[in-house]
Short mmCIF file of C-alpha atoms in Angstrom, two decimals:
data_model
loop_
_atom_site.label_atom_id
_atom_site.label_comp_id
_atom_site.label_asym_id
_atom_site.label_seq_id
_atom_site.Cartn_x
_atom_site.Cartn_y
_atom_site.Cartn_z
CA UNK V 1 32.78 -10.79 -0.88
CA UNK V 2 33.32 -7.68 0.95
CA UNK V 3 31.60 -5.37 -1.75
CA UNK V 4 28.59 -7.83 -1.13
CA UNK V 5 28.85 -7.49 2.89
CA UNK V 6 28.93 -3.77 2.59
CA UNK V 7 25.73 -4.26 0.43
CA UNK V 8 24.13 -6.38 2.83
CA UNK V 9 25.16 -4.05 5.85
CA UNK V 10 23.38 -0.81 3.66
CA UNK V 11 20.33 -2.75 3.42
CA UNK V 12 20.42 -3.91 6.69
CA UNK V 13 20.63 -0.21 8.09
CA UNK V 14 18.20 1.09 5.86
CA UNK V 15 15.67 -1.61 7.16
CA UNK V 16 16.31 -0.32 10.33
CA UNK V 17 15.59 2.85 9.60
CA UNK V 18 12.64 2.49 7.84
CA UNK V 19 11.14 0.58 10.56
CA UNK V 20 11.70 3.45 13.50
CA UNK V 21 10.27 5.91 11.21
CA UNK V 22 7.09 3.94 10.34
CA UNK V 23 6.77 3.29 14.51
CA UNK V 24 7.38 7.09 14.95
CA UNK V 25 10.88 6.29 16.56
CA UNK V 26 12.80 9.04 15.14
CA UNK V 27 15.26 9.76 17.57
CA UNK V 28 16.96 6.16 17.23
CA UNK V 29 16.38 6.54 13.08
CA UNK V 30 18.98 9.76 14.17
CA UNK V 31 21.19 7.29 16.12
CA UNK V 32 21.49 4.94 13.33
CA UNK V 33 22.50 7.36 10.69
CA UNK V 34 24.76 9.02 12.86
CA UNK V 35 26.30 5.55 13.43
CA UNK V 36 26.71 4.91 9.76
CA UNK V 37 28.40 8.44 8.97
CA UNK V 38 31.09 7.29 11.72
CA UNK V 39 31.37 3.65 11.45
CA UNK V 40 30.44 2.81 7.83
CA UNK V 41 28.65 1.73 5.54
CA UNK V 42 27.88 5.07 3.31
CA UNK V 43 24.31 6.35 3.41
CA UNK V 44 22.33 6.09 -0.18
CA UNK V 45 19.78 7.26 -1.21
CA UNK V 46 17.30 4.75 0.50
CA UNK V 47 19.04 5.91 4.24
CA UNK V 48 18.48 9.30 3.75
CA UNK V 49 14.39 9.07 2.46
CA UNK V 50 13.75 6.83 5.62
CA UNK V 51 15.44 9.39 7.93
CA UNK V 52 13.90 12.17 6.18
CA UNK V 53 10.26 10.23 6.70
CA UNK V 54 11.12 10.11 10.31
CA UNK V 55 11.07 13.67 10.51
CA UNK V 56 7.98 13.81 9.34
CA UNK V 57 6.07 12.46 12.47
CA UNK V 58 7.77 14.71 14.55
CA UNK V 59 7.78 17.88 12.12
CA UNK V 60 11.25 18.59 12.31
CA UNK V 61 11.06 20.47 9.30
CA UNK V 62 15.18 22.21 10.08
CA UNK V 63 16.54 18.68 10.61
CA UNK V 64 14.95 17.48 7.27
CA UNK V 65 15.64 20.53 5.26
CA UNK V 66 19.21 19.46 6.79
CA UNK V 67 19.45 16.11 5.54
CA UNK V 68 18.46 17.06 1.97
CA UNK V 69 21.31 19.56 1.91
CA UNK V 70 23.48 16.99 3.07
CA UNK V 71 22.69 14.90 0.44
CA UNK V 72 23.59 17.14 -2.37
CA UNK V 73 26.68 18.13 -0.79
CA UNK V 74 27.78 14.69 -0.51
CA UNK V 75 26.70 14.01 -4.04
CA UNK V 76 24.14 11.19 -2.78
CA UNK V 77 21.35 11.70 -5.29
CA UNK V 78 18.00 12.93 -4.44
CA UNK V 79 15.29 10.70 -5.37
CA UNK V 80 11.07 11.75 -4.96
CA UNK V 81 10.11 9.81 -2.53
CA UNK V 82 12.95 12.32 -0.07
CA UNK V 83 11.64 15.22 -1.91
CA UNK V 84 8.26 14.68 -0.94
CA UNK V 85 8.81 13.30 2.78
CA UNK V 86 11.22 16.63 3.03
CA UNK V 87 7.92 18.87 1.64
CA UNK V 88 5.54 16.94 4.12
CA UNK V 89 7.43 17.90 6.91
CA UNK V 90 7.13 21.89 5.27
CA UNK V 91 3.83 21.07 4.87
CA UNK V 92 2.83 20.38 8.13
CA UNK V 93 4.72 23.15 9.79
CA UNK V 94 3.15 25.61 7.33
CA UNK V 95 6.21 26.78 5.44
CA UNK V 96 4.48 26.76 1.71
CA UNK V 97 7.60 29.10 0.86
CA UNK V 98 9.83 26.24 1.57
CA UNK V 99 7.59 23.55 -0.55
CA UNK V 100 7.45 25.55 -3.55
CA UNK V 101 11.00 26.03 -3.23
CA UNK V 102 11.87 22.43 -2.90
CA UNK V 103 9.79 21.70 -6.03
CA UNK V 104 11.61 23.96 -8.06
CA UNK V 105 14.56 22.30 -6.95
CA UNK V 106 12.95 18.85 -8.01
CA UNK V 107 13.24 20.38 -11.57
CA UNK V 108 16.71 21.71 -11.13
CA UNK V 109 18.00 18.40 -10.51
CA UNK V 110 15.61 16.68 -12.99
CA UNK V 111 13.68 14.60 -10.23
CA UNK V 112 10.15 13.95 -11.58
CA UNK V 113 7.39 15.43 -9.45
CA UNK V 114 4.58 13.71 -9.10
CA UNK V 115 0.86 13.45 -7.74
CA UNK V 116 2.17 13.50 -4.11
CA UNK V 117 4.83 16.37 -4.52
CA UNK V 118 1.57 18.81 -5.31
CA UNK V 119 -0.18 17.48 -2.84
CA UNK V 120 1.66 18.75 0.05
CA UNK V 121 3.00 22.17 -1.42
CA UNK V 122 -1.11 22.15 -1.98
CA UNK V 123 -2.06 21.52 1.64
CA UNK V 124 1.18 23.66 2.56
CA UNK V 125 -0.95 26.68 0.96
CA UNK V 126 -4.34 26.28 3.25
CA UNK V 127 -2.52 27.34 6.50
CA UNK V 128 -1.69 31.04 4.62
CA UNK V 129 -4.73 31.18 2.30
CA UNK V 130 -2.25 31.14 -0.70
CA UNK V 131 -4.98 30.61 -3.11
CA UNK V 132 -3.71 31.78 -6.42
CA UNK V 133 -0.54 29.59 -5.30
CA UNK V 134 -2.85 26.57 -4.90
CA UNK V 135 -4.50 27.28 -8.01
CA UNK V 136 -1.06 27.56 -10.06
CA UNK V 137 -0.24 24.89 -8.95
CA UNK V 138 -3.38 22.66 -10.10
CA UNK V 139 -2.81 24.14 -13.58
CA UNK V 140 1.08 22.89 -13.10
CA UNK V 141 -0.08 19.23 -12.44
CA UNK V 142 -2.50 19.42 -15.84
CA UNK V 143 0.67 20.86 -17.72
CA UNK V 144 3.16 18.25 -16.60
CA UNK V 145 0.14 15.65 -17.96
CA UNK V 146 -0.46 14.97 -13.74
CA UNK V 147 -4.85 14.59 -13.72
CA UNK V 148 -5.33 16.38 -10.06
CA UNK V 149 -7.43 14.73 -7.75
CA UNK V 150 -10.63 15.36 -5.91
CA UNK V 151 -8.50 15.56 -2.45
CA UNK V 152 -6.20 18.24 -4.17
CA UNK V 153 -9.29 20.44 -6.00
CA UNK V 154 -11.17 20.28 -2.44
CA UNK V 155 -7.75 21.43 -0.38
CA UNK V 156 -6.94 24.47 -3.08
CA UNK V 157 -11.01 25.15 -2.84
CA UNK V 158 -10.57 25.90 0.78
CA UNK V 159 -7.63 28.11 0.37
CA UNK V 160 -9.82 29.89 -1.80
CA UNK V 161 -12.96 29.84 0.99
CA UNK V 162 -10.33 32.08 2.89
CA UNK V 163 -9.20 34.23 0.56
CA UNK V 164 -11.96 34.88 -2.17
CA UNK V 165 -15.50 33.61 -0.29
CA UNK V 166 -17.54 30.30 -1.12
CA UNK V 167 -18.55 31.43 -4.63
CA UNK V 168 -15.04 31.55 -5.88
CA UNK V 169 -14.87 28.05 -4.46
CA UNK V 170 -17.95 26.96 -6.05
CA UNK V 171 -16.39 27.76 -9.95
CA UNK V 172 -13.19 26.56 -9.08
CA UNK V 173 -15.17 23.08 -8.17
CA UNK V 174 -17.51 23.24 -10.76
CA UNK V 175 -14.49 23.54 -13.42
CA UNK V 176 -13.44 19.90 -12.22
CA UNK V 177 -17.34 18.60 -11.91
CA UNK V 178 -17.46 19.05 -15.33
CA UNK V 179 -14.67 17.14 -16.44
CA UNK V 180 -14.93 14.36 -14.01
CA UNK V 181 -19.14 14.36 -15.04
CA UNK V 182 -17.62 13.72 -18.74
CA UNK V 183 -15.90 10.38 -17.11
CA UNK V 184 -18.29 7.59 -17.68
CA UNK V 185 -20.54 6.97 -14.68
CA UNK V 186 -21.56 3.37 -13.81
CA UNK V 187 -25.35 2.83 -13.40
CA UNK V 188 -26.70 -0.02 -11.64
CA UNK V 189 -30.06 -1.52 -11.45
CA UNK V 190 -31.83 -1.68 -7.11
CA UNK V 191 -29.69 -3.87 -5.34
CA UNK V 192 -31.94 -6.05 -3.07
CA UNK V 193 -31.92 -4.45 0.50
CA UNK V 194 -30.58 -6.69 3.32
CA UNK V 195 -30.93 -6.27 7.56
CA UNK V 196 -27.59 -4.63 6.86
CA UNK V 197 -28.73 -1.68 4.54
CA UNK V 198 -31.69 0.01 3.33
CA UNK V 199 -31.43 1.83 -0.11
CA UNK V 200 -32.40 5.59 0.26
CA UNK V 201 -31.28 6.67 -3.33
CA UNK V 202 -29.83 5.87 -6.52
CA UNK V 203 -27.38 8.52 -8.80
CA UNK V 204 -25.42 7.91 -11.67
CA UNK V 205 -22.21 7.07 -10.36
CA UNK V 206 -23.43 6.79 -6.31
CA UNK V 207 -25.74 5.51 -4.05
CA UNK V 208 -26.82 6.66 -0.67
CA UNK V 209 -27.72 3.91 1.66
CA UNK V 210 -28.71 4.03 5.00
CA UNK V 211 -26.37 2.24 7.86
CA UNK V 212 -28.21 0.74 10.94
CA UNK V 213 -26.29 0.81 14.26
CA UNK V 214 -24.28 -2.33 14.92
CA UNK V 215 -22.94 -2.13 11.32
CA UNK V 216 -19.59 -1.45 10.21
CA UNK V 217 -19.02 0.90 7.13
CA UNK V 218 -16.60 -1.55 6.16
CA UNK V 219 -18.40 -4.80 6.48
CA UNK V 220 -21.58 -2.99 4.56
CA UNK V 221 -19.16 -1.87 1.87
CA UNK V 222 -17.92 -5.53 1.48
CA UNK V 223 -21.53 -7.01 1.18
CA UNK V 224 -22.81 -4.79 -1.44
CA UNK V 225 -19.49 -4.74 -3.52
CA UNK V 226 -20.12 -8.69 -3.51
CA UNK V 227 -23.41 -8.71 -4.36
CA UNK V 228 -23.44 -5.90 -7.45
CA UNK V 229 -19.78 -7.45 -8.92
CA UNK V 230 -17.98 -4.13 -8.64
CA UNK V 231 -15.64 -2.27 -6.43
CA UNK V 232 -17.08 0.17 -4.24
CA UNK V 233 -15.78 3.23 -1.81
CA UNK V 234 -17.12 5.78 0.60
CA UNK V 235 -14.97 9.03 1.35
CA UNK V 236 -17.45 9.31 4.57
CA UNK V 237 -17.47 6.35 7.08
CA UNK V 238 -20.15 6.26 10.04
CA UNK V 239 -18.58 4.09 13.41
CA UNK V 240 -20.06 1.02 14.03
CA UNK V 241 -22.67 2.49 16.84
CA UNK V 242 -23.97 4.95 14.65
CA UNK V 243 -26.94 4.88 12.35
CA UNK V 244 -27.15 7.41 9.30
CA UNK V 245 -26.54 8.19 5.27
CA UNK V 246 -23.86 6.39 4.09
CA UNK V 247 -22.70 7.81 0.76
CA UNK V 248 -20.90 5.37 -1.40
CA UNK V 249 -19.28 5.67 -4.96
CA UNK V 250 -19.51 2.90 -7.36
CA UNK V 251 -16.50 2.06 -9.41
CA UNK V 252 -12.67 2.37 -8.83
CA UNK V 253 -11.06 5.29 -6.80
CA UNK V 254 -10.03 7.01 -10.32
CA UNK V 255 -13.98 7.26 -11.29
CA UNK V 256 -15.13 10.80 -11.75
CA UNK V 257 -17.60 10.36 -9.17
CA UNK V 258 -15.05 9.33 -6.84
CA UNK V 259 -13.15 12.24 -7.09
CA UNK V 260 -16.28 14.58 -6.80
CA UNK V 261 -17.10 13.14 -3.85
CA UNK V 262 -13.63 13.89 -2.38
CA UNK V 263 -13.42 17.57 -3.63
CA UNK V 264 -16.65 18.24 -1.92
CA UNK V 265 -15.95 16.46 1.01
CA UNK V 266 -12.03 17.87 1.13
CA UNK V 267 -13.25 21.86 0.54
CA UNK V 268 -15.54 21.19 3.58
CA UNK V 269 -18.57 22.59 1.36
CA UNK V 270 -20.78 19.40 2.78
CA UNK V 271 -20.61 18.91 6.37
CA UNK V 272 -22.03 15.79 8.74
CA UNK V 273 -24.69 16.26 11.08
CA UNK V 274 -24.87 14.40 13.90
CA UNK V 275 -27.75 13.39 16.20
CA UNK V 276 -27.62 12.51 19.67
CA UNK V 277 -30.71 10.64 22.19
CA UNK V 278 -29.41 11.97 25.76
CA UNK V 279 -31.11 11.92 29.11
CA UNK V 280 -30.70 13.52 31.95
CA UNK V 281 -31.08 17.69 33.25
CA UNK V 282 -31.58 19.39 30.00
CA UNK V 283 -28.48 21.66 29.36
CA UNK V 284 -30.46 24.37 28.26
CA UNK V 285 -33.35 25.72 25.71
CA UNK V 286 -33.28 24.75 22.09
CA UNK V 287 -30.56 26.25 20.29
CA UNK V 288 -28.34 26.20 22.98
CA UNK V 289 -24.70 25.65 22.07
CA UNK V 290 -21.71 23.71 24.19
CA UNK V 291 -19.66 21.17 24.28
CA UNK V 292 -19.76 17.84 26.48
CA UNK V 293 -16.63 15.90 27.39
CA UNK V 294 -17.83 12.56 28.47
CA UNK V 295 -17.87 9.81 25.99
CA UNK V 296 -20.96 8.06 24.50
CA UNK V 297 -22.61 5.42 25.67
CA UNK V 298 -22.99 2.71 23.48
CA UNK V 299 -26.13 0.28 23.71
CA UNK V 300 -25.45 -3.48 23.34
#
């Protein structure tokens, strides 16, 4: 009976836990595991990821890093999922050093990577233009039988912008275009345009429709995945107000399409234009550059 309260208590803390980090309340996920070292029951492995995920939101890189080590000297194992919150935090601090470092330790102690532990020593790379790291590391994922994604490619593409110009980024894209081009593509015949949509063009693998205002992305998305009998996502979504091109991919999010449309969108090589109706003084002659802090009006 007391082995199962002790149990009960663990889980109950770890709930706890969980919850401040997910509401960005890291300071009292702190106060509970403080309260556990003193008063019982022992952290696992579960207490430790959720305090390490609090960090995150807060990028308290020195306090996660901390909890890691305390882990291993307390013989509490490691698991991914406090690897990868731990190299989030280095991430988003821009210490690629430390990532890298933390994923060789992932080997040391036999922890499987996986698609998110590349991610963020990826993204980690972008803030020094670490390029041939990024790239290393894409070839790592392929060798350890981990496909990289369009989100990865496009991050490692713009380390590469920085370091080596557009055209490098271009073949390093164009490497992955052709393998996710090999994927089959789904074709569809002219879906029949509603007051919702109007069909603009037709790809292998995409269409491009065009959104009215009052719209959601989400609602249109909805309404044409019913009425072709597929799943359907857009890595681009246009607010509800605003009228425009509306990209979307046919098929699931592992379709090679998909993930083109994420590289592209992820290196930053496409770009959104935006067009705005104003009245009023004119704020200058044509080609004349600012930047206006007063939010849109929206016509109902």
């Amino acid at each position: 009976m007391s082995q199962k309260h002790v149990r009960s208590t663990t889980v109950c803390f770890n709930a706890a836990i969980t919850a401040c980090a997910k509401s960005s309340c890291w300071q009292q996920s702190f106060l509970l595991l403080a309260e556990m070292n003193k008063f019982g029951p022992i952290p696992d492995t579960v207490t430790y990821g959720a305090a390490i995920e609090a960090c995150e939101g807060a990028n308290l890189w020195n306090k996660a890093a901390c909890l890691l080590n305390k882990m291993m000297r307390t013989k509490v194992p490691p698991n991914h999922i406090c690897f990868n919150a731990a190299m989030h935090v280095a991430s988003n601090v821009g210490h690629w050093r430390q990532c890298l470092s933390l994923l060789e330790q992932m080997c040391l102690v036999k922890v499987a990577m996986d698609s998110t532990s590349f991610s963020a020593c990826i993204s980690a790379c972008e803030d020094q233009s670490a390029s041939d790291i990024a790239i290393h590391l894409l070839d790592e994922m392929e060798r350890q039988a981990i496909a990289p994604e369009g989100i990865q490619v496009g991050t490692a593409c713009r380390c590469v912008i920085r370091s080596h110009g557009m055209l490098a980024a271009k073949t390093l894209l164009d490497k992955y275009r052709i393998r996710w081009n090999s994927m089959p593509a789904q074709m569809l015949e002219a879906p029949a345009e509603t007051n919702d949509f109007e069909i603009l063009r037709i790809s292998p693998g995409m269409i491009a429709l065009g959104k009215p205002s009052g719209s959601s992305t989400e609602d249109i998305l909805a309404k044409l995945s019913l009425q072709l009998r597929m799943p359907l996502a857009t890595v681009s979504r246009l607010d509800q107000p605003t009228s425009g091109v509306l990209p979307v991919v046919l098929g699931s999010d592992s379709s090679g399409a998909r993930q083109w449309f994420k590289a592209q969108f992820a290196s930053r090589i496409v770009s959104k234009e935006y067009i705005c109706v104003a009245n009023g003084p004119t704020l200058g002659s044509p080609g004349t550059q600012g930047e206006l802090r007063m939010r849109l009006a929206v016509l109902r």
